[in-house]
PDB file of C-alpha atoms in Angstrom:
ATOM      1  CA  MET A  58     135.075 112.829  90.116  1.00 73.00           C
ATOM      2  CA  SER A  59     134.040 116.212  91.531  1.00 90.00           C
ATOM      3  CA  LYS A  60     130.623 116.630  93.133  1.00 91.00           C
ATOM      4  CA  ARG A  61     129.878 119.256  90.485  1.00 93.00           C
ATOM      5  CA  ILE A  62     130.388 116.872  87.572  1.00 92.00           C
ATOM      6  CA  ASP A  63     128.723 114.011  89.442  1.00 94.00           C
ATOM      7  CA  GLY A  64     125.655 116.188  90.043  1.00 94.00           C
ATOM      8  CA  ALA A  65     125.537 117.136  86.364  1.00 94.00           C
ATOM      9  CA  ARG A  66     125.785 113.482  85.320  1.00 95.00           C
ATOM     10  CA  ARG A  67     122.893 112.542  87.590  1.00 96.00           C
ATOM     11  CA  ALA A  68     120.857 115.341  86.021  1.00 96.00           C
ATOM     12  CA  ALA A  69     121.700 113.978  82.568  1.00 95.00           C
ATOM     13  CA  ARG A  70     119.814 110.784  83.472  1.00 95.00           C
ATOM     14  CA  ILE A  71     116.587 112.794  83.787  1.00 96.00           C
ATOM     15  CA  VAL A  72     117.323 115.564  81.286  1.00 96.00           C
ATOM     16  CA  HIS A  73     114.112 114.584  79.479  1.00 95.00           C
ATOM     17  CA  ALA A  74     112.238 115.736  82.607  1.00 97.00           C
ATOM     18  CA  LEU A  75     113.865 119.181  82.745  1.00 98.00           C
ATOM     19  CA  LYS A  76     113.147 122.441  80.943  1.00 98.00           C
ATOM     20  CA  CYS A  77     114.509 125.956  80.964  1.00 97.00           C
ATOM     21  CA  PRO A  78     112.743 127.981  83.680  1.00 94.00           C
ATOM     22  CA  VAL A  79     113.197 131.160  81.616  1.00 95.00           C
ATOM     23  CA  CYS A  80     111.864 130.216  78.179  1.00 95.00           C
ATOM     24  CA  GLY A  81     110.470 126.714  78.724  1.00 95.00           C
ATOM     25  CA  ASN A  82     112.589 125.078  76.032  1.00 97.00           C
ATOM     26  CA  PRO A  83     114.243 121.679  76.473  1.00 97.00           C
ATOM     27  CA  VAL A  84     117.702 121.617  78.007  1.00 97.00           C
ATOM     28  CA  HIS A  85     120.823 119.508  77.786  1.00 96.00           C
ATOM     29  CA  ILE A  86     123.782 119.011  80.093  1.00 95.00           C
ATOM     30  CA  GLU A  87     127.149 120.282  78.867  1.00 92.00           C
ATOM     31  CA  ASP A  88     130.326 118.330  79.601  1.00 87.00           C
ATOM     32  CA  ASP A  89     131.627 121.229  81.700  1.00 88.00           C
ATOM     33  CA  GLY A  90     128.705 120.957  84.140  1.00 89.00           C
ATOM     34  CA  ARG A  91     126.157 123.430  82.799  1.00 93.00           C
ATOM     35  CA  LEU A  92     122.457 123.129  82.127  1.00 96.00           C
ATOM     36  CA  LEU A  93     121.883 124.863  78.776  1.00 96.00           C
ATOM     37  CA  CYS A  94     118.849 125.489  76.547  1.00 96.00           C
ATOM     38  CA  MET A  95     118.642 126.320  72.826  1.00 94.00           C
ATOM     39  CA  GLU A  96     118.216 130.015  73.691  1.00 96.00           C
ATOM     40  CA  ASN A  97     121.555 129.855  75.542  1.00 96.00           C
ATOM     41  CA  HIS A  98     120.070 130.332  78.985  1.00 96.00           C
ATOM     42  CA  SER A  99     122.748 128.712  81.114  1.00 96.00           C
ATOM     43  CA  PHE A 100     122.770 127.449  84.710  1.00 97.00           C
ATOM     44  CA  ASP A 101     125.987 126.202  86.292  1.00 95.00           C
ATOM     45  CA  PHE A 102     126.139 123.289  88.683  1.00 96.00           C
ATOM     46  CA  ALA A 103     127.713 124.416  91.957  1.00 96.00           C
ATOM     47  CA  LYS A 104     130.750 122.718  93.467  1.00 95.00           C
ATOM     48  CA  GLN A 105     128.431 120.919  95.942  1.00 96.00           C
ATOM     49  CA  GLY A 106     126.611 119.236  93.033  1.00 96.00           C
ATOM     50  CA  TYR A 107     123.310 121.164  92.833  1.00 97.00           C
ATOM     51  CA  VAL A 108     122.080 123.607  90.201  1.00 98.00           C
ATOM     52  CA  ASN A 109     120.426 126.951  90.926  1.00 97.00           C
ATOM     53  CA  VAL A 110     117.700 127.719  88.384  1.00 96.00           C
ATOM     54  CA  LEU A 111     116.117 130.648  90.210  1.00 94.00           C
ATOM     55  CA  THR A 112     115.424 133.573  87.914  1.00 87.00           C
ATOM     56  CA  ARG A 113     115.197 136.099  90.760  1.00 83.00           C
ATOM     57  CA  PRO A 114     116.445 136.300  94.364  1.00 76.00           C
ATOM     58  CA  ALA A 115     114.422 134.548  97.049  1.00 71.00           C
ATOM     59  CA  GLY A 116     114.282 135.006 100.810  1.00 66.00           C
ATOM     60  CA  GLY A 117     112.542 133.307 103.718  1.00 64.00           C
ATOM     61  CA  HIS A 118     112.657 132.186 107.336  1.00 65.00           C
ATOM     62  CA  TYR A 119     114.467 128.938 106.653  1.00 76.00           C
ATOM     63  CA  ASP A 120     118.189 128.983 107.447  1.00 83.00           C
ATOM     64  CA  LYS A 121     121.061 126.522 107.640  1.00 89.00           C
ATOM     65  CA  GLU A 122     120.534 125.895 111.369  1.00 90.00           C
ATOM     66  CA  LEU A 123     116.925 124.823 110.778  1.00 91.00           C
ATOM     67  CA  PHE A 124     117.886 122.473 107.946  1.00 94.00           C
ATOM     68  CA  GLU A 125     120.773 120.979 109.940  1.00 95.00           C
ATOM     69  CA  ALA A 126     118.353 120.291 112.808  1.00 94.00           C
ATOM     70  CA  ARG A 127     115.899 118.603 110.434  1.00 94.00           C
ATOM     71  CA  ARG A 128     118.623 116.411 108.980  1.00 96.00           C
ATOM     72  CA  ARG A 129     119.915 115.348 112.392  1.00 95.00           C
ATOM     73  CA  ILE A 130     116.524 114.489 113.853  1.00 95.00           C
ATOM     74  CA  MET A 131     115.427 112.520 110.790  1.00 94.00           C
ATOM     75  CA  MET A 132     118.693 110.624 110.465  1.00 93.00           C
ATOM     76  CA  ASP A 133     119.144 109.864 114.179  1.00 92.00           C
ATOM     77  CA  SER A 134     115.716 109.530 115.818  1.00 93.00           C
ATOM     78  CA  GLY A 135     113.464 107.724 113.348  1.00 92.00           C
ATOM     79  CA  LEU A 136     110.884 110.485 113.862  1.00 96.00           C
ATOM     80  CA  TYR A 137     109.551 110.057 110.314  1.00 97.00           C
ATOM     81  CA  ALA A 138     110.582 106.438 109.637  1.00 97.00           C
ATOM     82  CA  PRO A 139     107.003 105.026 109.443  1.00 98.00           C
ATOM     83  CA  PHE A 140     106.070 107.890 107.120  1.00 98.00           C
ATOM     84  CA  HIS A 141     109.026 107.190 104.824  1.00 98.00           C
ATOM     85  CA  LYS A 142     108.057 103.514 104.656  1.00 98.00           C
ATOM     86  CA  ALA A 143     104.427 104.360 103.825  1.00 98.00           C
ATOM     87  CA  VAL A 144     105.495 106.639 100.970  1.00 98.00           C
ATOM     88  CA  ALA A 145     107.995 104.100  99.619  1.00 97.00           C
ATOM     89  CA  ASP A 146     105.280 101.425  99.672  1.00 96.00           C
ATOM     90  CA  LEU A 147     102.994 103.685  97.637  1.00 95.00           C
ATOM     91  CA  VAL A 148     105.705 104.364  95.051  1.00 94.00           C
ATOM     92  CA  ARG A 149     106.594 100.682  94.826  1.00 91.00           C
ATOM     93  CA  GLU A 150     102.982  99.872  93.948  1.00 87.00           C
ATOM     94  CA  ARG A 151     103.030 102.191  90.935  1.00 80.00           C
ATOM     95  CA  SER A 152     103.825 101.037  87.416  1.00 70.00           C
ATOM     96  CA  LEU A 153     106.899 103.075  86.485  1.00 74.00           C
ATOM     97  CA  PRO A 154     108.306 103.282  82.933  1.00 70.00           C
ATOM     98  CA  SER A 155     110.658 100.500  81.872  1.00 68.00           C
ATOM     99  CA  VAL A 156     112.557 102.372  79.128  1.00 66.00           C
ATOM    100  CA  MET A 157     113.956 105.197  81.244  1.00 79.00           C
ATOM    101  CA  PRO A 158     114.166 105.946  84.966  1.00 88.00           C
ATOM    102  CA  GLY A 159     110.953 106.871  86.690  1.00 92.00           C
ATOM    103  CA  VAL A 160     111.236 110.352  88.185  1.00 96.00           C
ATOM    104  CA  LEU A 161     110.254 110.963  91.804  1.00 97.00           C
ATOM    105  CA  ALA A 162     110.221 114.705  92.529  1.00 98.00           C
ATOM    106  CA  ASP A 163     110.133 116.107  96.058  1.00 99.00           C
ATOM    107  CA  ILE A 164     108.723 119.616  95.795  1.00 98.00           C
ATOM    108  CA  GLY A 165     109.824 121.641  98.808  1.00 96.00           C
ATOM    109  CA  CYS A 166     112.600 119.172  99.600  1.00 97.00           C
ATOM    110  CA  GLY A 167     114.489 121.351 102.092  1.00 95.00           C
ATOM    111  CA  GLU A 168     117.736 119.636 103.067  1.00 97.00           C
ATOM    112  CA  GLY A 169     116.692 116.474 101.231  1.00 98.00           C
ATOM    113  CA  THR A 170     116.411 114.003 104.106  1.00 98.00           C
ATOM    114  CA  HIS A 171     112.833 112.894 103.358  1.00 98.00           C
ATOM    115  CA  LEU A 172     113.697 112.135  99.730  1.00 98.00           C
ATOM    116  CA  HIS A 173     116.950 110.413 100.692  1.00 98.00           C
ATOM    117  CA  ARG A 174     115.246 108.129 103.210  1.00 98.00           C
ATOM    118  CA  ILE A 175     112.483 107.234 100.737  1.00 98.00           C
ATOM    119  CA  LEU A 176     114.975 106.508  97.938  1.00 97.00           C
ATOM    120  CA  GLN A 177     116.912 104.213 100.274  1.00 97.00           C
ATOM    121  CA  GLN A 178     113.794 102.060 100.552  1.00 95.00           C
ATOM    122  CA  LEU A 179     113.369 102.020  96.767  1.00 94.00           C
ATOM    123  CA  SER A 180     116.814 100.586  96.041  1.00 89.00           C
ATOM    124  CA  GLY A 181     116.581  98.112  93.200  1.00 87.00           C
ATOM    125  CA  MET A 182     113.927 100.145  91.369  1.00 90.00           C
ATOM    126  CA  ASP A 183     114.877 102.169  88.297  1.00 91.00           C
ATOM    127  CA  VAL A 184     113.829 105.472  89.801  1.00 94.00           C
ATOM    128  CA  MET A 185     115.685 108.776  90.044  1.00 96.00           C
ATOM    129  CA  GLY A 186     114.911 111.342  92.691  1.00 98.00           C
ATOM    130  CA  ALA A 187     114.843 115.087  92.125  1.00 99.00           C
ATOM    131  CA  GLY A 188     114.528 117.607  94.932  1.00 99.00           C
ATOM    132  CA  LEU A 189     113.416 121.209  94.381  1.00 98.00           C
ATOM    133  CA  ASP A 190     113.381 123.983  96.964  1.00 97.00           C
ATOM    134  CA  ILE A 191     113.553 127.758  96.853  1.00 95.00           C
ATOM    135  CA  ALA A 192     115.853 127.814  99.913  1.00 94.00           C
ATOM    136  CA  LYS A 193     119.449 127.544  98.712  1.00 95.00           C
ATOM    137  CA  GLU A 194     120.705 126.745 102.224  1.00 95.00           C
ATOM    138  CA  GLY A 195     118.610 123.580 102.289  1.00 96.00           C
ATOM    139  CA  VAL A 196     119.560 122.383  98.813  1.00 97.00           C
ATOM    140  CA  GLN A 197     123.250 123.002  99.519  1.00 97.00           C
ATOM    141  CA  LEU A 198     123.029 120.622 102.481  1.00 97.00           C
ATOM    142  CA  ALA A 199     121.121 118.067 100.397  1.00 98.00           C
ATOM    143  CA  ALA A 200     123.810 118.064  97.720  1.00 97.00           C
ATOM    144  CA  ARG A 201     126.560 117.934 100.338  1.00 96.00           C
ATOM    145  CA  ASP A 202     125.119 114.958 102.214  1.00 95.00           C
ATOM    146  CA  PHE A 203     123.163 112.909  99.663  1.00 96.00           C
ATOM    147  CA  GLN A 204     124.454 111.919  96.233  1.00 95.00           C
ATOM    148  CA  ASP A 205     121.417 109.832  95.292  1.00 94.00           C
ATOM    149  CA  ALA A 206     119.265 112.521  93.642  1.00 98.00           C
ATOM    150  CA  VAL A 207     119.285 115.619  91.463  1.00 98.00           C
ATOM    151  CA  TRP A 208     119.131 118.751  93.610  1.00 98.00           C
ATOM    152  CA  LEU A 209     117.774 122.050  92.304  1.00 98.00           C
ATOM    153  CA  VAL A 210     117.283 125.488  93.814  1.00 97.00           C
ATOM    154  CA  GLY A 211     114.171 126.793  92.125  1.00 96.00           C
ATOM    155  CA  ASP A 212     110.717 128.284  92.385  1.00 94.00           C
ATOM    156  CA  LEU A 213     107.721 126.002  91.933  1.00 92.00           C
ATOM    157  CA  ALA A 214     105.932 128.860  90.170  1.00 90.00           C
ATOM    158  CA  GLN A 215     108.685 128.719  87.512  1.00 90.00           C
ATOM    159  CA  SER A 216     109.402 125.035  87.752  1.00 92.00           C
ATOM    160  CA  PRO A 217     112.350 123.516  85.860  1.00 97.00           C
ATOM    161  CA  PHE A 218     110.384 120.305  85.223  1.00 98.00           C
ATOM    162  CA  ALA A 219     109.042 119.580  81.752  1.00 98.00           C
ATOM    163  CA  ASP A 220     105.402 118.941  80.890  1.00 97.00           C
ATOM    164  CA  HIS A 221     104.114 115.457  81.796  1.00 96.00           C
ATOM    165  CA  SER A 222     107.567 114.245  82.859  1.00 96.00           C
ATOM    166  CA  ILE A 223     107.249 113.379  86.568  1.00 96.00           C
ATOM    167  CA  HIS A 224     105.877 110.007  87.626  1.00 95.00           C
ATOM    168  CA  VAL A 225     105.454 110.706  91.346  1.00 97.00           C
ATOM    169  CA  ILE A 226     105.343 114.123  93.028  1.00 98.00           C
ATOM    170  CA  LEU A 227     105.978 114.314  96.759  1.00 98.00           C
ATOM    171  CA  ASN A 228     104.730 117.406  98.576  1.00 98.00           C
ATOM    172  CA  ILE A 229     105.610 116.983 102.235  1.00 98.00           C
ATOM    173  CA  LEU A 230     104.325 119.563 104.725  1.00 95.00           C
ATOM    174  CA  SER A 231     104.902 122.238 102.067  1.00 93.00           C
ATOM    175  CA  PRO A 232     102.827 124.681  99.995  1.00 92.00           C
ATOM    176  CA  SER A 233     101.313 123.384  96.767  1.00 95.00           C
ATOM    177  CA  ASN A 234     100.833 124.686  93.251  1.00 96.00           C
ATOM    178  CA  TYR A 235      98.240 122.340  91.796  1.00 97.00           C
ATOM    179  CA  GLU A 236      98.323 123.873  88.325  1.00 96.00           C
ATOM    180  CA  GLU A 237     102.049 123.152  88.143  1.00 97.00           C
ATOM    181  CA  PHE A 238     101.600 119.677  89.586  1.00 98.00           C
ATOM    182  CA  THR A 239      99.021 118.889  86.898  1.00 97.00           C
ATOM    183  CA  ARG A 240     101.335 120.186  84.177  1.00 97.00           C
ATOM    184  CA  MET A 241     104.329 118.223  85.487  1.00 97.00           C
ATOM    185  CA  LEU A 242     102.713 114.820  86.070  1.00 96.00           C
ATOM    186  CA  ALA A 243     103.185 112.125  83.448  1.00 94.00           C
ATOM    187  CA  PRO A 244     100.125 110.129  82.332  1.00 92.00           C
ATOM    188  CA  GLY A 245      99.249 107.791  85.173  1.00 91.00           C
ATOM    189  CA  GLY A 246     101.390 109.839  87.545  1.00 93.00           C
ATOM    190  CA  LEU A 247     100.651 110.342  91.196  1.00 95.00           C
ATOM    191  CA  LEU A 248     100.704 113.188  93.701  1.00 98.00           C
ATOM    192  CA  ILE A 249     101.411 112.250  97.322  1.00 98.00           C
ATOM    193  CA  LYS A 250     100.805 115.175  99.649  1.00 98.00           C
ATOM    194  CA  ALA A 251     101.535 114.873 103.372  1.00 98.00           C
ATOM    195  CA  VAL A 252      99.548 117.221 105.598  1.00 97.00           C
ATOM    196  CA  PRO A 253      99.625 117.489 109.387  1.00 95.00           C
ATOM    197  CA  ALA A 254      96.600 116.120 111.220  1.00 95.00           C
ATOM    198  CA  SER A 255      95.243 117.475 114.491  1.00 92.00           C
ATOM    199  CA  GLY A 256      97.667 115.519 116.674  1.00 93.00           C
ATOM    200  CA  TYR A 257     100.842 116.422 114.778  1.00 94.00           C
ATOM    201  CA  LEU A 258     103.543 117.493 117.282  1.00 93.00           C
ATOM    202  CA  ARG A 259     100.720 117.928 119.792  1.00 93.00           C
ATOM    203  CA  GLU A 260     103.051 117.935 122.795  1.00 93.00           C
ATOM    204  CA  LEU A 261     105.100 120.789 121.362  1.00 90.00           C
ATOM    205  CA  ARG A 262     102.045 122.797 120.329  1.00 89.00           C
ATOM    206  CA  GLU A 263     100.419 122.476 123.760  1.00 88.00           C
ATOM    207  CA  ALA A 264     103.646 123.386 125.560  1.00 88.00           C
ATOM    208  CA  LEU A 265     104.335 126.523 123.525  1.00 84.00           C
ATOM    209  CA  TYR A 266     100.888 128.027 123.056  1.00 79.00           C
ATOM    210  CA  SER A 267      97.887 128.882 125.189  1.00 72.00           C
ATOM    211  CA  ASP A 268      95.669 130.222 122.380  1.00 65.00           C
ATOM    212  CA  LYS A 269      94.011 128.744 119.287  1.00 60.00           C
ATOM    213  CA  ARG A 270      97.389 127.608 117.943  1.00 64.00           C
ATOM    214  CA  ARG A 271      97.270 124.731 120.451  1.00 64.00           C
ATOM    215  CA  THR A 272      94.919 122.976 118.026  1.00 70.00           C
ATOM    216  CA  TYR A 273      95.068 122.440 114.268  1.00 76.00           C
ATOM    217  CA  SER A 274      92.653 121.419 111.544  1.00 83.00           C
ATOM    218  CA  ASN A 275      93.701 120.363 108.045  1.00 89.00           C
ATOM    219  CA  GLU A 276      90.187 120.588 106.575  1.00 92.00           C
ATOM    220  CA  GLU A 277      90.975 123.676 104.488  1.00 92.00           C
ATOM    221  CA  THR A 278      94.160 122.128 103.078  1.00 94.00           C
ATOM    222  CA  ILE A 279      92.365 118.894 102.202  1.00 95.00           C
ATOM    223  CA  GLY A 280      89.509 120.827 100.623  1.00 96.00           C
ATOM    224  CA  LEU A 281      91.947 122.662  98.359  1.00 95.00           C
ATOM    225  CA  PHE A 282      93.545 119.363  97.349  1.00 97.00           C
ATOM    226  CA  ASP A 283      90.143 117.905  96.492  1.00 96.00           C
ATOM    227  CA  ARG A 284      89.209 120.908  94.333  1.00 96.00           C
ATOM    228  CA  HIS A 285      92.200 120.284  92.067  1.00 95.00           C
ATOM    229  CA  PHE A 286      92.963 116.561  92.269  1.00 97.00           C
ATOM    230  CA  ARG A 287      90.902 113.401  92.348  1.00 96.00           C
ATOM    231  CA  ARG A 288      91.780 111.780  95.645  1.00 97.00           C
ATOM    232  CA  THR A 289      92.258 108.053  95.161  1.00 96.00           C
ATOM    233  CA  GLU A 290      93.421 107.186  98.653  1.00 96.00           C
ATOM    234  CA  THR A 291      93.940 108.683 102.094  1.00 97.00           C
ATOM    235  CA  ILE A 292      96.443 107.048 104.410  1.00 97.00           C
ATOM    236  CA  PRO A 293      96.276 108.205 108.031  1.00 98.00           C
ATOM    237  CA  LEU A 294      99.448 107.775 110.065  1.00 98.00           C
ATOM    238  CA  ARG A 295      99.629 108.180 113.830  1.00 98.00           C
ATOM    239  CA  TYR A 296     102.480 107.087 116.076  1.00 98.00           C
ATOM    240  CA  SER A 297     104.762 108.463 118.757  1.00 97.00           C
ATOM    241  CA  VAL A 298     108.542 108.576 119.096  1.00 97.00           C
ATOM    242  CA  ARG A 299     110.585 109.154 122.236  1.00 97.00           C
ATOM    243  CA  LEU A 300     113.094 111.985 121.756  1.00 97.00           C
ATOM    244  CA  ASP A 301     115.974 112.737 124.092  1.00 96.00           C
ATOM    245  CA  ARG A 302     117.060 116.200 125.251  1.00 95.00           C
ATOM    246  CA  LEU A 303     119.278 116.963 122.243  1.00 96.00           C
ATOM    247  CA  GLN A 304     116.651 115.705 119.805  1.00 96.00           C
ATOM    248  CA  LEU A 305     114.020 117.899 121.463  1.00 95.00           C
ATOM    249  CA  GLN A 306     116.297 120.878 120.885  1.00 94.00           C
ATOM    250  CA  ASP A 307     116.470 119.976 117.205  1.00 95.00           C
ATOM    251  CA  LEU A 308     112.686 119.542 117.100  1.00 95.00           C
ATOM    252  CA  VAL A 309     112.255 123.095 118.387  1.00 92.00           C
ATOM    253  CA  ARG A 310     114.833 124.441 115.920  1.00 90.00           C
ATOM    254  CA  MET A 311     113.266 122.772 112.899  1.00 89.00           C
ATOM    255  CA  THR A 312     109.610 123.718 113.278  1.00 83.00           C
ATOM    256  CA  PRO A 313     107.890 127.047 112.594  1.00 73.00           C
ATOM    257  CA  LEU A 314     105.827 126.355 115.722  1.00 67.00           C
ATOM    258  CA  SER A 315     108.736 127.730 117.759  1.00 63.00           C
ATOM    259  CA  TRP A 316     109.215 130.967 115.827  1.00 65.00           C
ATOM    260  CA  SER A 317     106.875 133.182 117.850  1.00 64.00           C
ATOM    261  CA  PRO A 318     106.031 131.742 121.297  1.00 66.00           C
ATOM    262  CA  ASP A 319     107.116 132.912 124.740  1.00 77.00           C
ATOM    263  CA  PRO A 320     110.846 132.100 125.216  1.00 83.00           C
ATOM    264  CA  ALA A 321     110.028 130.907 128.736  1.00 86.00           C
ATOM    265  CA  ALA A 322     107.655 128.311 127.278  1.00 85.00           C
ATOM    266  CA  VAL A 323     110.382 127.054 124.950  1.00 86.00           C
ATOM    267  CA  LYS A 324     112.840 126.827 127.849  1.00 88.00           C
ATOM    268  CA  ALA A 325     110.331 124.911 129.971  1.00 88.00           C
ATOM    269  CA  PHE A 326     109.630 122.464 127.131  1.00 90.00           C
ATOM    270  CA  LEU A 327     113.341 121.769 126.715  1.00 91.00           C
ATOM    271  CA  ASN A 328     113.940 121.293 130.438  1.00 93.00           C
ATOM    272  CA  ARG A 329     113.381 117.531 130.336  1.00 93.00           C
ATOM    273  CA  ASP A 330     115.469 114.467 129.592  1.00 94.00           C
ATOM    274  CA  PHE A 331     113.029 113.020 127.081  1.00 94.00           C
ATOM    275  CA  ALA A 332     109.478 113.315 125.754  1.00 96.00           C
ATOM    276  CA  GLU A 333     107.070 111.231 123.700  1.00 97.00           C
ATOM    277  CA  ILE A 334     106.238 113.191 120.545  1.00 97.00           C
ATOM    278  CA  THR A 335     103.186 112.439 118.413  1.00 97.00           C
ATOM    279  CA  VAL A 336     103.428 112.322 114.637  1.00 97.00           C
ATOM    280  CA  GLU A 337     100.003 112.384 112.983  1.00 97.00           C
ATOM    281  CA  LEU A 338      99.859 112.876 109.237  1.00 98.00           C
ATOM    282  CA  ASP A 339      97.341 112.359 106.456  1.00 97.00           C
ATOM    283  CA  LEU A 340      98.810 111.152 103.170  1.00 98.00           C
ATOM    284  CA  LEU A 341      96.588 112.401 100.363  1.00 98.00           C
ATOM    285  CA  VAL A 342      97.080 110.397  97.181  1.00 98.00           C
ATOM    286  CA  GLY A 343      95.622 111.748  93.987  1.00 97.00           C
ATOM    287  CA  GLU A 344      95.564 112.208  90.235  1.00 94.00           C
ATOM    288  CA  PRO A 345      94.770 115.381  88.270  1.00 92.00           C
ATOM    289  CA  GLY A 346      91.028 115.925  88.215  1.00 77.00           C
ATOM    290  CA  ASP A 347      90.729 115.974  84.413  1.00 66.00           C
ATOM    291  CA  TRP A 348      92.118 112.459  83.893  1.00 50.00           C
TER     292      TRP A 348
END
């Protein structure tokens, strides 16, 4: 079976959770690998197995090299392994529907490694993953490497997810649209948002910057979350992982922290055989405020 048809068949399992991003009507999956609505808005699955539902071109800083670096470091180093376990534990505790697959949507999925690692830990549960990102380069890699989820290129502001259809939303180190999250979440659904805490990648930040960017506060981000969602739990994670020289190169490639500093500072940071890197995240768990 081709990846294109396989991707379309995976999408058919959660077609109830999808809508047309143009008109908002329900969609169905054609046998030839198209997502089609009653108004005949049509979106073809690509040969890699993803579907592009963008209604206008999108740009950005994120390129294939960045996403490849993210995939390598997450697959090889265990940099986010405790985080993936914490998220999987949260999902496992939820009561998911028994009639159809529960839908776990990663909004801002990039190259899909976070969602893939979390789904691996949920094997045995009737849950389908869906990853959405505006960066086609990332979603192409996700569809190429991971055949355990539905992969979509799309804009959160014109989301292809139907009203009240998603049981768990993941929003990992990515921008949020809380109005859309509220619309998308099924009754009893959960938003899990991962935000960096003050120690996140501290060693990299301190090596590359000498100004206020050496420090970070997530108070504003948490405040925005609390204005839109009722926070039911906060899970702080803090640990360190030893990265070797090649993994440090990937760390620099994958993070926006390295986009604007002095090249000499980057070179000095990479001139080492290994380094202990701190991962400090706050997992904000919440429900829409009007429930």
